Amino acid sequence: MKRPPNPLPSDPAHLQNLVLELQAQLLVQQRQLQQKDLRIQILEEYVRLEKLRRYGPKSEKVAGQGELFNEVETLAEVDLPEPTALERAEAPAHPSARRTSTPRPGRKPLPAELPRVRILHELSEGQQVCPCGCQLKVIGEEVSEQLDIVPAQVRVLQHVRQKYACRACEQGVLTAPLPPQPIPKSQASPGLLAHLMVAKYLDAQPLHRQEKALARSQVHLPRQTQATWMIRASQLFQPLLNLMRDTLLSGPYLHCDETRLQVLKEPDKPAESQSYMWVQVGGLPDRRVILYDYRDTRSGRVPVELLADYQGYLMVDGYEGYGAVGRQDGVQLLACWAHARRKFVEAGKAQPKASKTTRRADQVIQQIARLYKIEREAQEFSPEARYQFRQERSLPILADLRAWLDENRAQVLPSGKLGEAIAYLDKYWPRLVRYCEDGRLPIDNNPAENAIRPFVIGRKNWLFSASQQGAHASAAIYSLIETVRANGLEPYHYLRHVLKALPRVQSVEDYERLLPWSLTADTLIESRLADEGGVG
């Protein structure tokens, strides 16, 4: 028999309490549903981002980006020049004519500094006679060029030391001294060391691959021997690195970043634990410096140690480990607009297409793009002119962004991707706009990220450092190679020249003459040709 439902209480007060209780339960359930909906929304964002990371394009460009704040001002920013009367008169009327009038890009000529091998082609003796019976004469020549590569040549340098003696008194034998070598009593020449360094630290070829490559030339050179040579040769670079750090800290601003590194043999740490390679980029306009430093931690004490005597601006990402440096007297932190933009790109990608959140993210991305357009236009300006240009063009855009931020901050869920992007923009706003204070200051931390990229590519190949000595050696060699590249020199020619000269250095002035900005490409080429010409 079906039980009858519970009758409602007849007492009005009791009935009112029951209604209030049910309303409270309904409110709790509604809040739980809202929290679940929010949780589902956040998880959907992460799923979309993960799909894009795994299967989508890696570029941060966003298709179908939203409108800017003021469309009329946006169109005015393009600044398209009006065609002159002569250009209008000469403009072709038909699209096909326009295409034919545009010169097609030609093949780039081969570098003039490369050696040339002349291969002469002549007519046969029979073809050199004209049908009229006269002998043909050479009136000119037609030259075409092909690029040829000779595989690496492995050779042995024999240091022959003449012995001298007096036939009269026979009191002793004098032997010609051996010039100082980068690694005494080893088989490693400056050229070989330079080759191994460039192959590993620039071309990302691990030592075991180089061991196999040399074996094809019947040369047995174990990777353990190569690793020992890298450590010992890198120790020669320390005086140069000290002078480079002095130049680095003398600049008006620095870029800093860090990336992980696995070192197998570290005291009191398991082999699978993470250490870090710290990179600093700076110096002067004509003396660019890129330095790497290995540390077994990501603690904030590391940048304090590396930049203990620094005074100036410091460009970093959002890692709070740099906060202690920013609290030092004379140091002001800058924040990276590329990092801020990246968070809004992720927020847009995490949302369904044409959603309100996507449109909001695109609005910020477009405004940041306008800031970068101004930087491209002012790239060749003097620092004073760039400062004035930013005051006139960048500050109004930043004011619009600040107004947008204040308006939307309370309207967006803080736990979503767009909320995280807005919170990042708001938190680091003073650091983000500080670049407008000085025309020398950069807008982002891309130079540091670009400096880290060669290390990351190499790490994908050689995977780890076996010891702390090896990690320090890698930091030293990466520092020298990347600084050499930043100053427009060819790394192999520089390393070969420096490794030959360093064992003979006797003063600070000698070291200064070996710094990358103290040498020219022509000097290095002449040094290499002299070495090759002097070998019999």
Coordinates of C-alpha atoms in Angstrom, one line a residue:
M1 CA 0.0 0.0 0.0
K2 CA 1.4 3.4 -1.0
R3 CA 2.3 5.7 1.8
P4 CA 0.6 9.1 1.8
P5 CA 2.9 12.1 1.5
N6 CA 3.9 13.9 4.6
P7 CA 1.3 16.5 5.3
L8 CA 2.5 20.1 5.5
P9 CA 2.7 21.5 9.0
S10 CA -0.3 23.6 10.0
D11 CA 1.7 25.9 12.1
P12 CA 2.5 29.1 9.9
A13 CA 5.8 29.7 11.7
H14 CA 6.9 26.1 11.2
L15 CA 5.9 26.3 7.5
Q16 CA 7.9 29.5 7.1
N17 CA 11.0 27.9 8.6
L18 CA 10.5 25.0 6.2
V19 CA 10.4 27.3 3.2
L20 CA 13.5 29.2 4.3
E21 CA 15.3 25.9 4.8
L22 CA 14.4 24.7 1.3
Q23 CA 15.4 28.1 -0.2
A24 CA 18.8 27.7 1.6
Q25 CA 19.3 24.2 0.2
L26 CA 18.3 25.5 -3.3
L27 CA 20.9 28.3 -3.0
V28 CA 23.6 25.9 -1.9
Q29 CA 22.8 23.6 -4.9
Q30 CA 22.8 26.6 -7.3
R31 CA 26.2 27.6 -6.0
Q32 CA 27.5 24.0 -6.4
L33 CA 26.2 24.0 -10.0
Q34 CA 27.9 27.3 -10.7
Q35 CA 31.2 26.0 -9.3
K36 CA 30.9 22.8 -11.4
D37 CA 30.1 24.9 -14.5
L38 CA 33.1 27.1 -13.8
R39 CA 35.2 24.0 -13.3
I40 CA 34.0 22.5 -16.6
Q41 CA 34.7 25.8 -18.3
I42 CA 38.3 25.9 -17.0
L43 CA 38.9 22.2 -17.9
E44 CA 37.5 22.9 -21.4
E45 CA 40.0 25.7 -21.8
Y46 CA 42.9 23.5 -20.8
V47 CA 41.7 20.8 -23.2
R48 CA 41.5 23.3 -26.1
L49 CA 45.0 24.6 -25.3
E50 CA 46.4 21.1 -25.0
K51 CA 45.0 20.1 -28.4
L52 CA 46.5 23.3 -29.9
R53 CA 49.9 22.6 -28.3
R54 CA 49.9 19.1 -29.6
Y55 CA 48.3 19.4 -33.0
G56 CA 48.0 23.1 -33.8
P57 CA 50.5 25.6 -35.2
K58 CA 53.1 26.9 -32.8
S59 CA 52.8 30.5 -33.9
E60 CA 51.1 33.0 -31.6
K61 CA 49.3 34.7 -34.5
V62 CA 45.6 34.7 -34.1
A63 CA 43.3 34.5 -37.1
G64 CA 40.3 36.8 -37.3
Q65 CA 41.5 39.1 -34.5
G66 CA 38.9 41.5 -33.2
E67 CA 38.5 45.2 -33.9
L68 CA 40.7 47.8 -32.2
F69 CA 39.2 50.3 -29.7
N70 CA 38.8 53.0 -32.3
E71 CA 38.5 51.9 -36.0
V72 CA 39.1 55.3 -37.4
E73 CA 42.3 55.8 -35.4
T74 CA 43.4 52.3 -36.4
L75 CA 43.1 53.1 -40.1
A76 CA 44.9 56.4 -39.6
E77 CA 47.8 54.4 -38.0
V78 CA 48.5 52.8 -41.4
D79 CA 49.9 56.0 -42.8
L80 CA 49.8 55.0 -46.5
P81 CA 51.5 57.6 -48.7
E82 CA 49.5 59.2 -51.4
P83 CA 50.8 58.3 -54.9
T84 CA 52.5 61.1 -56.8
A85 CA 51.2 62.3 -60.2
L86 CA 54.2 60.6 -61.8
E87 CA 53.4 57.3 -60.0
R88 CA 49.7 57.5 -61.1
A89 CA 50.7 58.2 -64.7
E90 CA 53.1 55.2 -64.7
A91 CA 50.9 52.8 -62.9
P92 CA 49.8 49.9 -65.2
A93 CA 46.1 49.6 -65.8
H94 CA 45.9 45.8 -66.0
P95 CA 46.9 43.4 -63.2
S96 CA 49.0 41.3 -65.5
A97 CA 51.0 44.4 -66.6
R98 CA 51.5 45.2 -62.9
R99 CA 53.0 41.8 -62.4
T100 CA 55.3 42.0 -65.3
S101 CA 56.6 45.4 -64.2
T102 CA 57.7 44.1 -60.8
P103 CA 61.2 42.8 -60.9
R104 CA 61.5 39.2 -59.8
P105 CA 63.9 38.5 -57.0
G106 CA 67.2 37.2 -58.4
R107 CA 69.6 34.7 -57.1
K108 CA 72.0 36.1 -54.5
P109 CA 75.6 36.1 -55.5
L110 CA 78.1 33.8 -53.8
P111 CA 80.2 35.5 -51.1
A112 CA 83.2 37.3 -52.5
E113 CA 85.5 36.2 -49.7
L114 CA 85.2 32.6 -50.6
P115 CA 88.2 31.2 -52.5
R116 CA 87.7 30.7 -56.2
V117 CA 89.0 27.7 -58.3
R118 CA 89.2 28.7 -62.0
I119 CA 88.2 25.9 -64.4
L120 CA 88.9 26.9 -68.0
H121 CA 86.7 25.5 -70.8
E122 CA 88.1 26.0 -74.4
L123 CA 86.9 25.0 -77.9
S124 CA 88.6 22.1 -79.4
E125 CA 91.4 22.8 -82.0
G126 CA 89.0 22.0 -84.8
Q127 CA 86.4 24.4 -83.5
Q128 CA 88.9 27.2 -83.2
V129 CA 89.1 27.5 -87.0
C130 CA 86.6 29.8 -88.8
P131 CA 84.8 28.4 -91.8
C132 CA 86.6 31.1 -93.8
G133 CA 89.9 29.4 -92.8
C134 CA 91.1 32.0 -90.3
Q135 CA 92.2 31.1 -86.7
L136 CA 89.7 32.3 -84.0
K137 CA 91.0 34.7 -81.3
V138 CA 89.9 34.9 -77.7
I139 CA 87.9 38.2 -77.3
G140 CA 86.5 37.6 -73.8
E141 CA 85.0 35.1 -71.4
E142 CA 81.7 34.2 -69.8
V143 CA 81.9 33.2 -66.1
S144 CA 79.3 31.2 -64.2
E145 CA 79.8 30.0 -60.6
Q146 CA 78.8 26.9 -58.6
L147 CA 79.1 26.4 -54.9
D148 CA 81.4 23.4 -54.0
I149 CA 82.2 21.9 -50.6
V150 CA 85.3 19.9 -49.7
P151 CA 84.6 17.6 -46.7
A152 CA 86.4 18.3 -43.5
Q153 CA 90.1 17.5 -43.8
V154 CA 91.7 15.8 -40.9
R155 CA 95.5 16.3 -40.8
V156 CA 98.3 15.9 -38.3
L157 CA 100.5 18.9 -37.3
Q158 CA 104.0 17.8 -36.7
H159 CA 105.9 20.1 -34.4
V160 CA 109.5 19.6 -35.4
R161 CA 111.9 21.0 -32.9
Q162 CA 115.5 21.4 -34.2
K163 CA 118.3 20.4 -31.9
Y164 CA 121.6 22.3 -31.8
A165 CA 125.0 21.4 -30.5
C166 CA 128.6 22.8 -30.6
R167 CA 131.0 20.4 -32.3
A168 CA 133.9 22.3 -30.7
C169 CA 133.2 22.1 -27.0
E170 CA 130.3 19.6 -27.0
Q171 CA 129.0 21.1 -23.7
G172 CA 125.3 20.4 -24.4
V173 CA 122.4 20.3 -26.7
L174 CA 119.9 23.1 -27.3
T175 CA 116.4 22.3 -28.5
A176 CA 114.1 24.8 -30.1
P177 CA 111.2 25.5 -27.7
L178 CA 107.6 24.4 -28.4
P179 CA 105.2 27.3 -28.5
P180 CA 102.7 27.4 -25.6
Q181 CA 99.7 25.2 -26.3
P182 CA 96.1 25.5 -25.1
I183 CA 96.3 22.1 -23.5
P184 CA 99.9 21.1 -22.9
K185 CA 101.1 17.5 -23.7
S186 CA 97.8 16.7 -25.6
Q187 CA 97.1 16.0 -29.2
A188 CA 94.5 18.8 -29.4
S189 CA 95.4 21.8 -31.6
P190 CA 93.6 25.1 -31.5
G191 CA 91.9 24.2 -34.7
L192 CA 90.6 20.9 -33.4
L193 CA 89.4 22.4 -30.2
A194 CA 87.6 25.2 -32.1
H195 CA 86.0 22.6 -34.4
L196 CA 84.7 20.5 -31.5
M197 CA 83.3 23.5 -29.7
V198 CA 81.5 24.9 -32.7
A199 CA 80.1 21.5 -33.6
K200 CA 78.7 20.9 -30.1
Y201 CA 77.7 24.3 -28.8
L202 CA 76.7 26.0 -32.0
D203 CA 75.6 23.1 -34.3
A204 CA 74.2 21.0 -31.5
Q205 CA 76.2 17.8 -32.3
P206 CA 76.9 15.8 -29.1
L207 CA 80.4 14.5 -28.6
H208 CA 79.5 10.9 -29.2
R209 CA 78.3 11.9 -32.7
Q210 CA 81.6 13.7 -33.3
E211 CA 83.4 10.6 -32.2
K212 CA 81.6 8.6 -34.9
A213 CA 82.2 11.2 -37.5
L214 CA 86.0 11.3 -36.8
A215 CA 86.0 7.5 -36.8
R216 CA 85.1 7.6 -40.5
S217 CA 88.4 9.3 -41.1
Q218 CA 90.2 6.6 -39.1
V219 CA 90.7 8.9 -36.1
H220 CA 89.9 7.4 -32.7
L221 CA 88.9 10.2 -30.3
P222 CA 86.8 9.0 -27.4
R223 CA 84.1 11.3 -26.2
Q224 CA 85.6 11.2 -22.7
T225 CA 88.8 12.7 -24.1
Q226 CA 86.8 15.3 -25.9
A227 CA 84.9 16.2 -22.8
T228 CA 88.1 16.6 -20.8
W229 CA 89.5 18.9 -23.5
M230 CA 86.3 21.0 -23.4
I231 CA 86.6 21.5 -19.6
R232 CA 90.3 22.4 -19.7
A233 CA 90.0 24.7 -22.7
S234 CA 87.1 26.5 -21.2
Q235 CA 89.2 27.4 -18.2
L236 CA 91.4 29.5 -20.5
F237 CA 88.4 31.7 -21.3
Q238 CA 87.8 32.8 -17.7
P239 CA 89.8 36.1 -17.9
L240 CA 87.9 37.0 -21.1
L241 CA 84.6 36.2 -19.4
N242 CA 85.5 38.4 -16.4
L243 CA 86.2 41.3 -18.8
M244 CA 83.0 40.6 -20.7
R245 CA 81.0 40.7 -17.4
D246 CA 82.5 44.1 -16.6
T247 CA 81.2 45.3 -20.0
L248 CA 77.8 43.6 -19.4
L249 CA 77.3 45.4 -16.1
S250 CA 78.3 48.8 -17.5
G251 CA 75.3 48.9 -19.8
P252 CA 72.1 50.9 -19.1
Y253 CA 69.9 47.7 -19.1
L254 CA 70.1 44.0 -18.9
H255 CA 67.9 41.1 -20.0
C256 CA 67.8 38.0 -17.8
D257 CA 66.2 34.6 -18.1
E258 CA 66.8 31.0 -17.1
T259 CA 66.1 27.5 -18.4
R260 CA 66.4 24.0 -16.9
L261 CA 69.5 21.8 -17.1
Q262 CA 70.0 18.2 -15.8
V263 CA 73.4 17.5 -14.2
L264 CA 73.9 13.9 -13.3
K265 CA 76.6 14.2 -10.6
E266 CA 75.7 16.9 -8.1
P267 CA 76.4 16.7 -4.4
D268 CA 73.3 15.8 -2.3
K269 CA 71.0 15.8 -5.3
P270 CA 69.5 12.8 -7.3
A271 CA 70.6 12.5 -10.9
E272 CA 67.0 13.3 -12.2
S273 CA 66.8 16.6 -10.4
Q274 CA 66.8 19.9 -12.2
S275 CA 69.4 22.5 -12.2
Y276 CA 69.4 25.8 -14.2
M277 CA 71.4 27.7 -16.8
W278 CA 71.0 31.5 -16.3
V279 CA 71.5 33.9 -19.2
Q280 CA 72.2 37.6 -19.1
V281 CA 72.2 39.8 -22.2
G282 CA 73.4 43.4 -22.3
G283 CA 76.5 45.6 -22.7
L284 CA 76.9 48.6 -24.9
P285 CA 75.6 49.2 -28.5
D286 CA 78.9 48.3 -30.0
R287 CA 79.9 45.7 -27.4
R288 CA 77.1 43.2 -27.0
V289 CA 77.6 40.6 -24.3
I290 CA 75.7 37.3 -23.7
L291 CA 76.7 35.4 -20.6
Y292 CA 75.6 32.0 -19.3
D293 CA 76.0 30.8 -15.7
Y294 CA 75.3 27.3 -14.4
R295 CA 73.7 27.0 -10.9
D296 CA 72.2 24.0 -9.2
T297 CA 69.1 26.0 -8.1
R298 CA 66.5 28.5 -9.3
S299 CA 66.6 30.3 -6.0
G300 CA 66.3 34.1 -6.0
R301 CA 69.8 34.3 -4.5
V302 CA 71.3 33.4 -7.9
P303 CA 70.5 36.6 -9.7
V304 CA 71.5 38.6 -6.6
E305 CA 74.9 36.9 -6.8
L306 CA 75.2 37.4 -10.6
L307 CA 74.1 41.1 -10.5
A308 CA 75.5 42.1 -7.1
D309 CA 77.2 45.3 -8.5
Y310 CA 74.7 46.2 -11.2
Q311 CA 73.0 49.6 -11.4
G312 CA 70.4 50.2 -14.1
Y313 CA 67.2 48.6 -15.6
L314 CA 66.6 44.9 -15.5
M315 CA 64.2 43.2 -18.0
V316 CA 62.8 39.9 -16.8
D317 CA 59.6 37.8 -17.1
G318 CA 57.2 37.2 -14.3
Y319 CA 59.4 35.0 -12.2
E320 CA 59.5 36.4 -8.7
G321 CA 63.0 35.2 -8.1
Y322 CA 64.2 38.5 -9.6
G323 CA 62.3 40.5 -7.0
A324 CA 65.3 40.7 -4.6
V325 CA 67.4 42.2 -7.3
G326 CA 64.7 44.8 -8.0
R327 CA 64.8 45.8 -4.4
Q328 CA 68.5 46.7 -4.6
D329 CA 69.3 50.4 -4.8
G330 CA 69.7 51.6 -8.3
V331 CA 67.9 48.7 -10.0
Q332 CA 64.5 49.1 -11.7
L333 CA 62.6 46.1 -13.1
L334 CA 61.1 46.0 -16.5
A335 CA 58.4 43.5 -17.6
C336 CA 58.1 41.9 -21.0
W337 CA 55.2 42.7 -23.3
A338 CA 55.8 39.5 -25.2
H339 CA 54.9 37.5 -22.1
A340 CA 51.8 39.6 -21.5
R341 CA 50.7 39.2 -25.1
R342 CA 51.3 35.4 -24.9
K343 CA 48.9 35.1 -22.1
F344 CA 46.1 36.8 -24.0
V345 CA 46.9 34.6 -27.0
E346 CA 46.4 31.6 -24.9
A347 CA 43.1 33.0 -23.5
G348 CA 41.8 33.5 -27.0
K349 CA 42.8 30.1 -28.1
A350 CA 41.2 28.5 -25.0
Q351 CA 37.8 29.8 -25.9
P352 CA 35.3 28.7 -28.6
K353 CA 35.5 30.7 -31.8
A354 CA 33.6 34.1 -31.8
S355 CA 33.0 34.0 -28.1
K356 CA 33.0 37.2 -26.1
T357 CA 36.1 36.2 -24.2
T358 CA 37.9 35.7 -27.5
R359 CA 36.9 39.1 -28.7
R360 CA 38.2 40.6 -25.5
A361 CA 41.5 38.9 -25.8
D362 CA 41.9 40.0 -29.4
Q363 CA 41.3 43.6 -28.5
V364 CA 44.3 43.5 -26.2
I365 CA 46.4 41.6 -28.7
Q366 CA 45.6 44.3 -31.3
Q367 CA 46.6 47.1 -29.0
I368 CA 49.9 45.4 -28.2
A369 CA 50.5 45.0 -31.9
R370 CA 50.2 48.7 -32.2
L371 CA 52.9 49.2 -29.6
Y372 CA 55.2 46.9 -31.5
K373 CA 54.5 48.7 -34.8
I374 CA 55.7 51.9 -33.1
E375 CA 58.8 50.1 -32.0
R376 CA 59.6 48.9 -35.5
E377 CA 59.1 52.4 -36.9
A378 CA 61.5 53.8 -34.2
Q379 CA 64.1 51.1 -34.6
E380 CA 66.6 53.3 -36.3
F381 CA 65.9 56.4 -34.2
S382 CA 68.4 57.8 -31.7
P383 CA 67.4 57.1 -28.0
E384 CA 66.3 60.8 -27.7
A385 CA 64.1 60.6 -30.8
R386 CA 62.7 57.2 -29.8
Y387 CA 61.8 58.6 -26.3
Q388 CA 59.8 61.5 -27.9
F389 CA 58.2 59.1 -30.4
R390 CA 57.0 56.9 -27.6
Q391 CA 55.6 59.8 -25.6
E392 CA 53.5 60.9 -28.6
R393 CA 52.4 57.5 -30.0
S394 CA 52.8 54.8 -27.3
L395 CA 51.5 56.6 -24.2
P396 CA 47.9 57.1 -25.6
I397 CA 47.7 53.4 -26.5
L398 CA 48.9 52.5 -23.0
A399 CA 46.2 54.8 -21.5
D400 CA 43.5 53.0 -23.6
L401 CA 44.8 49.7 -22.4
R402 CA 44.8 50.8 -18.8
A403 CA 41.2 52.0 -19.2
W404 CA 40.2 48.7 -20.8
L405 CA 41.9 46.8 -17.9
D406 CA 40.0 48.8 -15.2
E407 CA 36.7 48.2 -17.0
N408 CA 37.1 44.5 -17.6
R409 CA 38.9 43.4 -14.5
A410 CA 35.8 43.0 -12.4
Q411 CA 33.8 41.4 -15.3
V412 CA 36.0 38.4 -16.0
L413 CA 36.3 35.3 -13.9
P414 CA 39.8 35.3 -12.2
S415 CA 40.3 31.6 -12.5
G416 CA 39.9 31.4 -16.3
K417 CA 42.7 32.0 -18.9
L418 CA 41.5 35.5 -19.6
G419 CA 41.3 36.3 -15.9
E420 CA 44.9 35.1 -15.5
A421 CA 46.0 37.2 -18.4
I422 CA 44.2 40.3 -17.0
A423 CA 45.7 39.7 -13.5
Y424 CA 49.2 39.4 -15.0
L425 CA 48.7 42.6 -16.9
D426 CA 47.5 44.4 -13.8
K427 CA 50.1 43.0 -11.5
Y428 CA 53.1 44.0 -13.7
W429 CA 51.6 47.2 -15.2
P430 CA 54.2 49.6 -13.6
R431 CA 57.0 47.5 -15.0
L432 CA 55.4 47.1 -18.4
V433 CA 55.0 50.8 -19.1
R434 CA 58.5 51.7 -17.6
Y435 CA 60.2 51.2 -21.0
C436 CA 58.7 54.6 -22.1
E437 CA 60.9 56.3 -19.5
D438 CA 64.0 56.0 -21.6
G439 CA 64.5 55.7 -25.4
R440 CA 67.3 53.1 -24.8
L441 CA 65.0 50.6 -23.0
P442 CA 63.5 47.5 -24.8
I443 CA 59.9 46.6 -24.9
D444 CA 60.3 42.9 -24.2
N445 CA 62.7 40.2 -23.1
N446 CA 63.1 38.6 -26.5
P447 CA 66.9 39.0 -26.7
A448 CA 67.3 36.8 -23.6
E449 CA 64.8 34.2 -25.0
N450 CA 66.7 34.2 -28.3
A451 CA 70.0 33.8 -26.5
I452 CA 68.6 30.8 -24.6
R453 CA 67.3 29.1 -27.8
P454 CA 70.7 27.7 -29.0
F455 CA 71.2 26.2 -25.5
V456 CA 67.7 24.6 -25.6
I457 CA 68.4 23.2 -29.1
G458 CA 71.7 21.7 -27.9
R459 CA 70.0 20.3 -24.8
K460 CA 67.6 18.3 -27.0
N461 CA 70.6 16.6 -28.5
W462 CA 73.0 16.0 -25.7
L463 CA 70.3 15.8 -23.0
F464 CA 72.4 16.5 -19.9
S465 CA 75.8 17.3 -18.4
A466 CA 77.6 14.5 -16.6
S467 CA 79.3 16.7 -14.0
Q468 CA 79.3 20.2 -12.5
Q469 CA 82.6 20.8 -14.3
G470 CA 81.0 20.0 -17.6
A471 CA 78.1 22.3 -16.9
H472 CA 80.4 25.2 -16.0
A473 CA 82.4 24.5 -19.2
S474 CA 79.3 24.5 -21.3
A475 CA 78.3 27.9 -19.8
A476 CA 81.7 29.4 -20.6
I477 CA 81.8 28.1 -24.2
Y478 CA 78.2 29.1 -24.9
S479 CA 79.0 32.6 -23.5
L480 CA 82.0 33.1 -25.8
I481 CA 80.3 31.7 -28.9
E482 CA 77.1 33.6 -28.6
T483 CA 78.9 36.9 -27.7
V484 CA 81.1 36.4 -30.8
R485 CA 78.0 35.9 -32.9
A486 CA 76.3 39.0 -31.4
N487 CA 79.4 41.0 -32.4
G488 CA 79.3 39.8 -36.0
L489 CA 82.3 37.4 -36.0
E490 CA 82.5 33.8 -37.2
P491 CA 82.8 31.6 -34.2
Y492 CA 85.3 29.0 -35.6
H493 CA 87.8 31.6 -36.8
Y494 CA 87.5 33.5 -33.5
L495 CA 88.0 30.4 -31.3
R496 CA 90.9 29.2 -33.3
H497 CA 92.6 32.5 -33.1
V498 CA 91.9 33.0 -29.4
L499 CA 92.9 29.4 -28.4
K500 CA 96.3 29.9 -30.1
A501 CA 96.8 33.3 -28.5
L502 CA 95.6 32.7 -24.9
P503 CA 98.6 30.6 -23.7
R504 CA 100.9 33.4 -24.7
V505 CA 99.0 36.2 -22.9
Q506 CA 100.9 38.2 -20.3
S507 CA 98.9 41.2 -19.4
V508 CA 95.3 42.5 -19.1
E509 CA 95.9 44.6 -22.2
D510 CA 96.6 41.3 -24.1
Y511 CA 93.3 39.9 -22.9
E512 CA 91.4 43.0 -23.9
R513 CA 92.9 42.8 -27.5
L514 CA 91.2 39.3 -27.7
L515 CA 87.7 40.4 -26.8
P516 CA 85.2 39.9 -29.6
W517 CA 84.7 43.7 -30.3
S518 CA 88.5 44.2 -30.4
L519 CA 88.9 41.9 -33.5
T520 CA 87.6 42.1 -37.0
A521 CA 86.6 39.4 -39.5
D522 CA 89.5 40.3 -41.8
T523 CA 91.9 39.9 -38.9
L524 CA 90.6 36.4 -38.1
I525 CA 90.7 35.3 -41.7
E526 CA 94.3 36.6 -42.1
S527 CA 95.2 34.7 -38.9
R528 CA 93.8 31.5 -40.2
L529 CA 95.4 31.8 -43.6
A530 CA 98.8 32.6 -41.9
D531 CA 98.4 29.4 -39.8
E532 CA 97.6 27.3 -42.9
G533 CA 100.4 28.8 -44.9
G534 CA 102.9 28.2 -42.1
V535 CA 102.2 24.5 -41.9
G536 CA 104.5 22.4 -44.1

